[in-house]
Coordinates of C-alpha atoms in Angstrom, one line a residue:
M1 CA -18.3 -41.0 24.8
N2 CA -19.2 -37.4 24.2
S3 CA -16.3 -35.0 23.7
V4 CA -16.2 -31.8 25.7
T5 CA -14.7 -28.6 24.5
N6 CA -13.6 -25.8 26.7
G7 CA -13.9 -22.2 25.6
P8 CA -15.3 -20.7 22.3
A9 CA -14.7 -22.3 18.9
P10 CA -11.9 -20.7 17.0
D11 CA -12.8 -18.2 14.3
R12 CA -11.9 -20.0 11.1
R13 CA -13.2 -17.3 8.7
R14 CA -10.7 -16.0 6.2
P15 CA -9.4 -12.5 7.0
V16 CA -10.9 -9.8 4.8
V17 CA -8.3 -7.5 3.3
G18 CA -9.6 -4.4 1.4
I19 CA -7.9 -3.3 -1.8
C20 CA -8.4 0.4 -2.8
A21 CA -9.8 0.4 -6.3
R22 CA -8.4 2.4 -9.2
T23 CA -10.5 3.7 -12.1
A24 CA -9.6 3.3 -15.7
P25 CA -11.2 3.6 -19.2
V26 CA -11.7 0.2 -20.9
T27 CA -13.4 -0.9 -24.1
L28 CA -15.7 -3.8 -23.6
Q29 CA -17.9 -5.4 -26.3
G30 CA -17.3 -2.3 -28.4
G31 CA -18.4 0.2 -25.7
D32 CA -16.1 2.7 -23.9
L33 CA -16.5 2.4 -20.2
V34 CA -14.8 3.6 -17.0
V35 CA -14.4 0.8 -14.4
S36 CA -13.1 0.3 -10.9
L37 CA -10.4 -2.3 -10.8
A38 CA -7.5 -3.8 -9.0
L39 CA -4.3 -5.4 -10.2
Q40 CA -5.0 -9.1 -10.3
S41 CA -1.8 -10.1 -8.6
H42 CA -2.9 -8.2 -5.5
V43 CA -6.1 -10.3 -5.5
A44 CA -4.3 -13.5 -6.2
F45 CA -1.4 -13.1 -3.8
L46 CA -3.8 -12.2 -0.9
A47 CA -6.2 -15.1 -1.7
E48 CA -3.2 -17.5 -1.9
A49 CA -2.1 -16.3 1.5
G50 CA -5.5 -17.2 3.0
C51 CA -7.4 -13.9 2.8
T52 CA -10.6 -12.8 1.1
P53 CA -9.7 -9.7 -1.0
L54 CA -12.4 -7.0 -1.2
L55 CA -12.3 -4.3 -3.8
L56 CA -13.1 -0.9 -2.3
P57 CA -14.2 1.8 -4.8
L58 CA -13.1 5.3 -3.7
A59 CA -16.5 6.9 -3.1
P60 CA -17.6 9.2 -0.3
G61 CA -18.1 7.1 2.9
A62 CA -15.6 4.4 1.9
E63 CA -14.1 4.6 5.3
E64 CA -17.3 3.2 6.9
I65 CA -16.2 -0.3 5.7
V66 CA -13.2 -0.3 8.0
G67 CA -15.0 -2.1 10.8
R68 CA -15.5 -5.1 8.6
L69 CA -11.9 -5.4 7.4
D70 CA -8.9 -7.1 8.9
G71 CA -6.4 -5.3 6.7
L72 CA -6.0 -2.8 3.9
L73 CA -3.8 -2.7 0.8
V74 CA -3.4 0.7 -0.9
P75 CA -1.9 0.2 -4.4
G76 CA -0.2 2.4 -6.9
G77 CA -2.1 4.8 -9.1
P78 CA -2.2 8.4 -10.4
D79 CA -0.4 11.3 -8.8
L80 CA -2.0 12.9 -5.8
D81 CA -3.4 16.4 -6.0
P82 CA -0.5 18.7 -5.0
A83 CA -3.0 21.1 -3.3
L84 CA -3.2 18.4 -0.5
Y85 CA 0.3 19.3 0.6
G86 CA 0.2 23.0 -0.3
A87 CA 2.1 22.9 -3.6
P88 CA 1.3 24.1 -7.2
A89 CA 1.2 21.3 -9.8
H90 CA 4.4 20.5 -11.6
P91 CA 4.0 20.2 -15.4
A92 CA 4.8 16.5 -15.1
T93 CA 2.1 15.8 -12.4
R94 CA -0.6 13.7 -14.1
A95 CA -4.3 12.8 -13.7
P96 CA -5.0 14.0 -10.1
D97 CA -8.5 13.1 -8.9
P98 CA -9.2 15.3 -5.8
D99 CA -12.5 13.4 -4.9
A100 CA -10.8 10.0 -5.0
D101 CA -7.8 11.5 -3.0
R102 CA -10.1 12.7 -0.3
A103 CA -12.0 9.4 -0.1
E104 CA -8.8 7.4 0.1
L105 CA -7.3 9.7 2.7
A106 CA -10.4 9.2 4.9
L107 CA -10.3 5.5 4.4
V108 CA -6.6 5.1 5.2
G109 CA -6.9 7.5 8.2
R110 CA -9.8 5.4 9.6
A111 CA -7.9 2.2 9.0
L112 CA -4.9 3.5 11.0
E113 CA -7.1 4.7 13.8
A114 CA -8.6 1.2 14.0
G115 CA -5.2 -0.4 14.1
L116 CA -5.7 -2.3 10.8
P117 CA -2.6 -3.8 9.2
L118 CA -1.8 -1.7 6.2
L119 CA 0.4 -2.1 3.1
A120 CA 0.8 1.1 1.0
I121 CA 2.4 0.7 -2.4
C122 CA 3.9 3.5 -4.6
R123 CA 1.1 6.1 -4.7
G124 CA -0.1 4.5 -1.5
M125 CA 3.1 5.3 0.3
Q126 CA 3.0 8.9 -1.0
L127 CA -0.6 9.2 0.3
L128 CA 0.5 7.8 3.6
N129 CA 3.1 10.5 3.8
V130 CA 0.7 13.3 2.8
L131 CA -1.9 12.0 5.3
H132 CA 0.7 12.6 8.1
G133 CA 1.5 16.1 6.9
G134 CA 4.4 15.3 4.6
T135 CA 5.2 16.6 1.1
L136 CA 6.3 15.1 -2.2
H137 CA 8.9 15.6 -4.9
Q138 CA 6.6 15.9 -7.8
H139 CA 9.2 14.9 -10.4
L140 CA 12.0 12.9 -9.0
S141 CA 14.4 13.2 -11.9
D142 CA 14.6 16.9 -11.1
V143 CA 16.1 15.9 -7.7
T144 CA 18.2 12.9 -8.6
G145 CA 19.3 13.9 -12.1
H146 CA 18.4 10.5 -13.6
D147 CA 15.4 8.4 -14.6
G148 CA 16.5 5.2 -12.9
H149 CA 13.3 5.1 -10.8
R150 CA 11.1 5.3 -13.9
P151 CA 13.0 4.3 -17.0
R152 CA 12.1 6.1 -20.2
T153 CA 11.3 3.3 -22.5
A154 CA 8.5 2.5 -25.0
D155 CA 7.2 -0.3 -22.8
F156 CA 6.5 -0.4 -19.0
T157 CA 9.9 -1.1 -17.6
L158 CA 10.8 -1.5 -13.9
G159 CA 13.8 0.3 -12.6
R160 CA 16.3 -1.6 -10.4
Q161 CA 17.8 0.3 -7.5
P162 CA 19.9 -1.0 -4.6
L163 CA 18.0 -0.8 -1.4
K164 CA 19.4 0.0 2.1
L165 CA 17.0 -1.1 4.9
A166 CA 17.0 0.0 8.5
P167 CA 18.1 -2.9 10.8
G168 CA 15.3 -4.1 13.0
S169 CA 12.6 -2.6 10.9
L170 CA 9.4 -4.4 9.8
I171 CA 10.4 -4.2 6.1
A172 CA 13.9 -5.6 6.8
A173 CA 12.3 -8.6 8.6
V174 CA 9.9 -9.2 5.7
L175 CA 12.5 -9.1 3.0
D176 CA 15.2 -10.7 5.0
E177 CA 18.0 -10.5 2.5
D178 CA 21.5 -9.1 2.4
E179 CA 21.4 -7.1 -0.8
P180 CA 17.8 -6.2 -1.6
E181 CA 16.8 -4.0 -4.6
T182 CA 13.7 -2.2 -5.7
A183 CA 11.6 -3.0 -8.7
C184 CA 10.2 0.5 -9.2
H185 CA 8.3 2.7 -11.7
H186 CA 7.7 6.1 -10.0
H187 CA 8.4 9.7 -10.8
Q188 CA 7.3 11.1 -7.4
A189 CA 8.7 10.4 -4.0
V190 CA 8.7 11.6 -0.3
D191 CA 10.2 15.0 0.2
R192 CA 9.4 16.2 3.8
L193 CA 8.6 13.2 5.9
G194 CA 5.2 13.3 7.7
S195 CA 4.9 13.3 11.5
G196 CA 4.6 9.9 13.0
L197 CA 6.5 8.1 10.2
T198 CA 10.0 6.7 10.1
V199 CA 12.1 6.0 7.1
T200 CA 13.1 2.4 7.0
G201 CA 14.4 2.1 3.4
R202 CA 16.3 4.2 0.9
A203 CA 17.7 3.7 -2.6
G204 CA 21.3 4.2 -3.3
D205 CA 20.7 7.8 -4.4
G206 CA 18.9 8.6 -1.1
T207 CA 15.4 8.4 -2.3
V208 CA 13.0 7.3 0.4
E209 CA 11.8 3.8 -0.6
A210 CA 10.1 2.5 2.6
V211 CA 8.4 4.1 5.6
E212 CA 6.6 2.7 8.6
V213 CA 4.0 4.2 10.9
M214 CA 5.5 4.5 14.4
D215 CA 3.6 2.9 17.3
H216 CA 1.5 0.7 14.9
P217 CA 1.8 -3.1 14.8
F218 CA 2.0 -3.3 11.0
A219 CA 1.7 -0.2 8.7
I220 CA 4.3 -0.2 5.9
G221 CA 4.7 2.0 2.9
V222 CA 7.0 0.9 0.0
Q223 CA 7.8 3.0 -3.1
W224 CA 8.5 0.1 -5.4
E225 CA 5.9 -1.8 -7.5
S226 CA 5.1 -4.7 -5.2
G227 CA 2.7 -6.8 -7.3
Y228 CA 4.4 -6.4 -10.6
T229 CA 6.9 -9.1 -9.9
P230 CA 6.4 -12.7 -8.5
D231 CA 7.6 -11.6 -5.1
K232 CA 4.8 -12.2 -2.6
R233 CA 6.5 -11.5 0.7
L234 CA 4.8 -8.2 1.4
H235 CA 1.4 -9.6 0.6
Q236 CA 2.1 -12.7 2.8
A237 CA 3.2 -10.4 5.7
L238 CA 0.0 -8.3 5.4
A239 CA -2.1 -11.5 5.4
H240 CA -0.2 -12.8 8.5
A241 CA -0.9 -9.5 10.3
A242 CA -4.5 -9.6 9.2
R243 CA -4.9 -13.2 10.6
R244 CA -3.3 -12.1 13.9
L245 CA -5.7 -9.2 14.2
R246 CA -8.7 -11.4 13.5
K247 CA -7.6 -13.9 16.2
E248 CA -7.0 -11.1 18.7
T249 CA -10.4 -9.5 17.9
S250 CA -12.2 -12.9 18.2
A251 CA -10.5 -13.6 21.6
A252 CA -11.5 -10.2 22.9
F253 CA -15.2 -10.8 21.9
S254 CA -15.2 -14.2 23.5
I255 CA -14.0 -12.8 26.8
H256 CA -16.9 -10.3 26.8

């Protein structure tokens, strides 16, 4: 007896989630090189959650890949060029790359226009704010009077700050705990909030630690170093949103 199926076959392909690349000097086989790279935990967490991670170098035209993506992760990295938000550079502002900034702004802007799920981490959240017309505190300790968000130690040390989340927010649903805290390492932070964003998380000293894009299904920015700890919840939430978008897109194509 032949089986009969109704409707199109489900799309079983893994969602593709882009990861914005960072550049860094490395020494390989005795040679000094500059490479495009991503934190391996971002790759591993997304792959474990059922996605195919795709490294996206920040070259002109990077935004043209958006139509082939189901989600986007914008990781931490160097400071943004203060000229992007009309400010002179603070002495502590380090390693801005205006060309990479412009490419990443174009990529994130196109992703948001397309409704892609977006997770923006550390620098990524700062870029999200600048994209929406916001500004940054260029050296946070000048504002808070302490270095708790980026401890001054010989080794890379994560600061731990109590985190207050907005009830009913996406980030509160993702973390789902009574007393969350950050694992952060940043010296810059949101100053004036950009248009179309809402603050959904603050540290105990008032520093903005999470924002969300209003009227978007899933676009979250977090100031802490997601990916530097074993906590996979944000990556899993991004993967879930990417799968949902792929299913919705597949269903829309099958109707037409």
